Amino acid sequence: MIKYLLFDLDGTITDPKEGITKSVQYALSKLGIEENCENLLKFIGPPLLNSFMDFYDFDKEKAELAIKYYRERYSTIGLFENSAIEGIEEVLSKLKEAGFVLAIATSKPTHFAIPICEKYNLDKYFDLILGSELDGTRSKKSEVILEVLNKLNAIPNESIMIGDRMHDIIGAKEAGIKSIGVTFGYAEDGELEESGADFIVESSSELLSCIFKLI
């Protein structure tokens, strides 16, 4: 029986496309790289440090500088260049009414995740909103998930991770819990299947049905 629901934020609860891609574009520009925002969608989901190192072959020092530039824009403008996923508030409301314990488990720093949820008045549905630290610690998804489980005193076999990228699915596996992959976020074709999601849904209404079947 599932009691604890851990949600990713970007691409699962909110659509952060504009804020993230424009802030990455800004950071790259400061480093002499001009890039089209449509080519930066891959930055939505994974930890920023890994993304700058993997996608642009930056060493750790340069990636950390890129994050510094990214946050110059994101902390003041990009943070609120997003929107709630269609139908997601109704899902959260019904799950809360049904007695589930809801939490945000994101690779985004908690410092940014909380005000985003507050902006859309979604914070009221969550017992805990937790992400990485600004210094880069606890950025691995499994570390975030394990910390959420610990703070909620949650039992792993009563918990499930809901997210739109392979990092959510792999993180759930590493933390010893099941996962639901949502295709309305930013996963590439086949990504959720290949990463081993236990369930895959295509809409917020289908997500709700899937969760209630697990009771």
Short mmCIF file of C-alpha atoms in Angstrom, two decimals:
data_model
loop_
_atom_site.label_atom_id
_atom_site.label_comp_id
_atom_site.label_asym_id
_atom_site.label_seq_id
_atom_site.Cartn_x
_atom_site.Cartn_y
_atom_site.Cartn_z
CA MET A 1 0.00 0.00 0.00
CA ILE A 2 1.38 3.39 -1.00
CA LYS A 3 1.16 6.23 1.54
CA TYR A 4 4.06 8.58 0.73
CA LEU A 5 4.18 10.38 -2.63
CA LEU A 6 7.43 12.10 -3.63
CA PHE A 7 7.13 14.50 -6.56
CA ASP A 8 9.83 15.95 -8.73
CA LEU A 9 9.27 19.68 -9.33
CA ASP A 10 10.52 20.73 -12.78
CA GLY A 11 8.48 19.11 -15.54
CA THR A 12 6.24 17.29 -13.07
CA ILE A 13 4.59 19.98 -10.94
CA THR A 14 5.64 23.07 -12.90
CA ASP A 15 6.86 23.79 -16.43
CA PRO A 16 10.15 25.71 -15.97
CA LYS A 17 11.18 25.82 -19.63
CA GLU A 18 11.52 29.58 -20.08
CA GLY A 19 13.26 30.33 -16.79
CA ILE A 20 15.80 27.52 -16.95
CA THR A 21 16.71 27.74 -20.63
CA LYS A 22 17.07 31.53 -20.61
CA SER A 23 19.20 31.39 -17.47
CA VAL A 24 21.44 28.70 -18.97
CA GLN A 25 21.66 30.76 -22.16
CA TYR A 26 22.69 33.78 -20.07
CA ALA A 27 25.39 31.77 -18.25
CA LEU A 28 26.82 30.35 -21.46
CA SER A 29 26.84 33.80 -23.05
CA LYS A 30 28.91 35.11 -20.13
CA LEU A 31 31.39 32.35 -20.96
CA GLY A 32 31.48 33.24 -24.66
CA ILE A 33 29.08 30.56 -25.89
CA GLU A 34 25.98 31.61 -27.82
CA GLU A 35 23.22 29.00 -27.78
CA ASN A 36 19.59 28.76 -28.85
CA CYS A 37 17.19 28.14 -25.95
CA GLU A 38 15.56 25.21 -27.76
CA ASN A 39 18.90 23.40 -27.57
CA LEU A 40 18.96 23.77 -23.78
CA LEU A 41 15.89 21.74 -22.83
CA LYS A 42 18.24 18.94 -21.73
CA PHE A 43 19.13 21.11 -18.72
CA ILE A 44 15.65 20.63 -17.27
CA GLY A 45 15.83 17.87 -14.68
CA PRO A 46 19.47 16.90 -14.06
CA PRO A 47 21.72 18.68 -11.53
CA LEU A 48 23.24 21.80 -13.10
CA LEU A 49 26.84 20.89 -12.30
CA ASN A 50 26.55 17.58 -14.13
CA SER A 51 24.76 19.20 -17.05
CA PHE A 52 27.40 21.86 -17.69
CA MET A 53 30.16 19.25 -17.40
CA ASP A 54 28.42 16.64 -19.55
CA PHE A 55 26.94 18.84 -22.27
CA TYR A 56 29.77 21.38 -22.66
CA ASP A 57 32.75 19.42 -21.40
CA PHE A 58 33.41 21.98 -18.63
CA ASP A 59 35.72 21.01 -15.80
CA LYS A 60 34.29 21.36 -12.29
CA GLU A 61 35.70 24.86 -11.77
CA LYS A 62 34.22 26.20 -15.01
CA ALA A 63 30.89 24.44 -14.34
CA GLU A 64 30.70 26.07 -10.90
CA LEU A 65 31.34 29.46 -12.53
CA ALA A 66 28.56 28.73 -15.02
CA ILE A 67 26.21 27.96 -12.12
CA LYS A 68 27.17 31.27 -10.51
CA TYR A 69 26.22 33.12 -13.71
CA TYR A 70 23.06 31.02 -14.09
CA ARG A 71 21.89 32.03 -10.63
CA GLU A 72 22.55 35.71 -11.34
CA ARG A 73 19.59 35.60 -13.69
CA TYR A 74 17.59 32.71 -12.26
CA SER A 75 17.39 34.04 -8.69
CA THR A 76 15.86 37.34 -9.80
CA ILE A 77 14.00 36.60 -13.06
CA GLY A 78 14.09 32.96 -14.12
CA LEU A 79 12.70 31.64 -10.86
CA PHE A 80 9.23 32.81 -11.78
CA GLU A 81 9.35 32.25 -15.55
CA ASN A 82 7.31 29.09 -15.29
CA SER A 83 3.76 27.80 -14.86
CA ALA A 84 1.92 25.02 -13.06
CA ILE A 85 1.38 21.85 -15.10
CA GLU A 86 -2.18 21.70 -16.40
CA GLY A 87 -4.45 19.80 -14.01
CA ILE A 88 -1.75 19.19 -11.40
CA GLU A 89 -3.38 21.20 -8.60
CA GLU A 90 -6.56 19.14 -8.85
CA VAL A 91 -4.43 15.99 -8.60
CA LEU A 92 -2.60 17.27 -5.52
CA SER A 93 -5.85 18.36 -3.88
CA LYS A 94 -7.51 14.97 -4.37
CA LEU A 95 -4.44 13.10 -3.15
CA LYS A 96 -4.22 15.26 -0.04
CA GLU A 97 -7.94 14.75 0.66
CA ALA A 98 -7.41 10.99 0.33
CA GLY A 99 -4.85 11.07 3.13
CA PHE A 100 -1.59 10.65 1.24
CA VAL A 101 1.57 12.31 2.55
CA LEU A 102 2.98 14.51 -0.25
CA ALA A 103 6.52 15.82 -0.64
CA ILE A 104 8.66 17.56 -3.22
CA ALA A 105 11.98 15.82 -3.91
CA THR A 106 13.93 17.92 -6.41
CA SER A 107 17.51 18.42 -7.53
CA LYS A 108 16.75 22.14 -7.56
CA PRO A 109 17.96 23.90 -4.38
CA THR A 110 15.33 24.05 -1.64
CA HIS A 111 16.01 27.80 -1.59
CA PHE A 112 14.34 28.07 -5.03
CA ALA A 113 11.82 25.20 -4.80
CA ILE A 114 9.87 26.64 -1.87
CA PRO A 115 9.09 30.07 -3.40
CA ILE A 116 8.10 28.44 -6.70
CA CYS A 117 5.54 26.28 -4.91
CA GLU A 118 4.39 29.29 -2.90
CA LYS A 119 3.89 31.36 -6.06
CA TYR A 120 1.30 28.92 -7.37
CA ASN A 121 -0.18 28.30 -3.91
CA LEU A 122 0.87 24.65 -4.16
CA ASP A 123 2.96 24.59 -0.99
CA LYS A 124 -0.18 23.90 1.08
CA TYR A 125 -0.40 20.40 -0.38
CA PHE A 126 3.09 19.32 0.65
CA ASP A 127 4.25 18.09 4.04
CA LEU A 128 7.84 18.69 2.94
CA ILE A 129 9.60 20.55 0.12
CA LEU A 130 13.22 19.46 -0.16
CA GLY A 131 15.95 19.80 -2.74
CA SER A 132 19.70 20.22 -2.97
CA GLU A 133 21.77 22.76 -1.08
CA LEU A 134 23.07 25.93 -2.72
CA ASP A 135 26.65 24.71 -2.18
CA GLY A 136 25.95 21.74 -4.45
CA THR A 137 25.62 19.09 -1.78
CA ARG A 138 22.73 16.63 -1.89
CA SER A 139 22.29 17.23 -5.63
CA LYS A 140 22.11 13.53 -6.54
CA LYS A 141 18.46 12.49 -6.81
CA SER A 142 18.81 9.40 -4.63
CA GLU A 143 20.31 11.54 -1.85
CA VAL A 144 17.33 13.90 -1.99
CA ILE A 145 14.87 11.00 -1.96
CA LEU A 146 16.58 9.31 0.99
CA GLU A 147 16.59 12.56 2.97
CA VAL A 148 12.88 13.08 2.26
CA LEU A 149 12.11 9.52 3.40
CA ASN A 150 14.16 10.10 6.54
CA LYS A 151 12.47 13.39 7.43
CA LEU A 152 9.01 11.90 6.87
CA ASN A 153 9.89 8.67 8.71
CA ALA A 154 8.54 6.99 5.59
CA ILE A 155 8.71 3.27 4.90
CA PRO A 156 10.29 2.61 1.47
CA ASN A 157 7.72 0.01 0.36
CA GLU A 158 4.97 2.52 1.17
CA SER A 159 6.64 5.26 -0.92
CA ILE A 160 6.79 6.11 -4.61
CA MET A 161 8.70 8.71 -6.65
CA ILE A 162 6.90 10.61 -9.42
CA GLY A 163 9.01 12.38 -12.04
CA ASP A 164 9.56 13.15 -15.70
CA ARG A 165 13.24 12.30 -16.22
CA MET A 166 15.47 9.25 -15.92
CA HIS A 167 17.21 10.84 -12.92
CA ASP A 168 13.96 10.55 -10.97
CA ILE A 169 13.52 6.90 -11.93
CA ILE A 170 17.14 5.91 -11.32
CA GLY A 171 17.19 7.87 -8.06
CA ALA A 172 14.10 6.01 -6.88
CA LYS A 173 15.72 2.66 -7.70
CA GLU A 174 18.88 3.59 -5.82
CA ALA A 175 16.77 4.67 -2.83
CA GLY A 176 14.82 1.41 -2.88
CA ILE A 177 11.38 2.75 -3.84
CA LYS A 178 9.08 2.38 -6.85
CA SER A 179 8.55 5.10 -9.45
CA ILE A 180 5.97 6.60 -11.78
CA GLY A 181 7.28 8.29 -14.91
CA VAL A 182 5.21 11.11 -16.42
CA THR A 183 5.49 11.81 -20.13
CA PHE A 184 4.10 15.36 -19.94
CA GLY A 185 7.49 16.68 -18.84
CA TYR A 186 10.86 16.68 -20.61
CA ALA A 187 11.83 13.03 -21.02
CA GLU A 188 13.09 12.03 -24.44
CA ASP A 189 11.32 9.22 -26.30
CA GLY A 190 11.93 5.92 -24.53
CA GLU A 191 13.83 7.53 -21.64
CA LEU A 192 11.39 6.51 -18.91
CA GLU A 193 11.04 2.97 -20.23
CA GLU A 194 14.80 2.51 -20.56
CA SER A 195 15.45 3.81 -17.05
CA GLY A 196 13.01 1.26 -15.64
CA ALA A 197 9.98 3.22 -14.43
CA ASP A 198 7.52 0.91 -12.67
CA PHE A 199 4.59 2.82 -14.15
CA ILE A 200 4.31 5.40 -16.95
CA VAL A 201 1.44 7.86 -17.36
CA GLU A 202 0.70 10.44 -20.03
CA SER A 203 -1.46 13.00 -18.21
CA SER A 204 -2.23 14.38 -14.77
CA SER A 205 -5.60 12.58 -14.74
CA GLU A 206 -3.91 9.29 -15.63
CA LEU A 207 -1.41 9.92 -12.84
CA LEU A 208 -4.25 10.26 -10.34
CA SER A 209 -5.85 7.01 -11.52
CA CYS A 210 -2.52 5.19 -11.35
CA ILE A 211 -1.90 6.27 -7.75
CA PHE A 212 -5.38 5.32 -6.55
CA LYS A 213 -4.91 1.84 -8.02
CA LEU A 214 -1.89 1.41 -5.73
CA ILE A 215 -3.90 1.85 -2.53
#
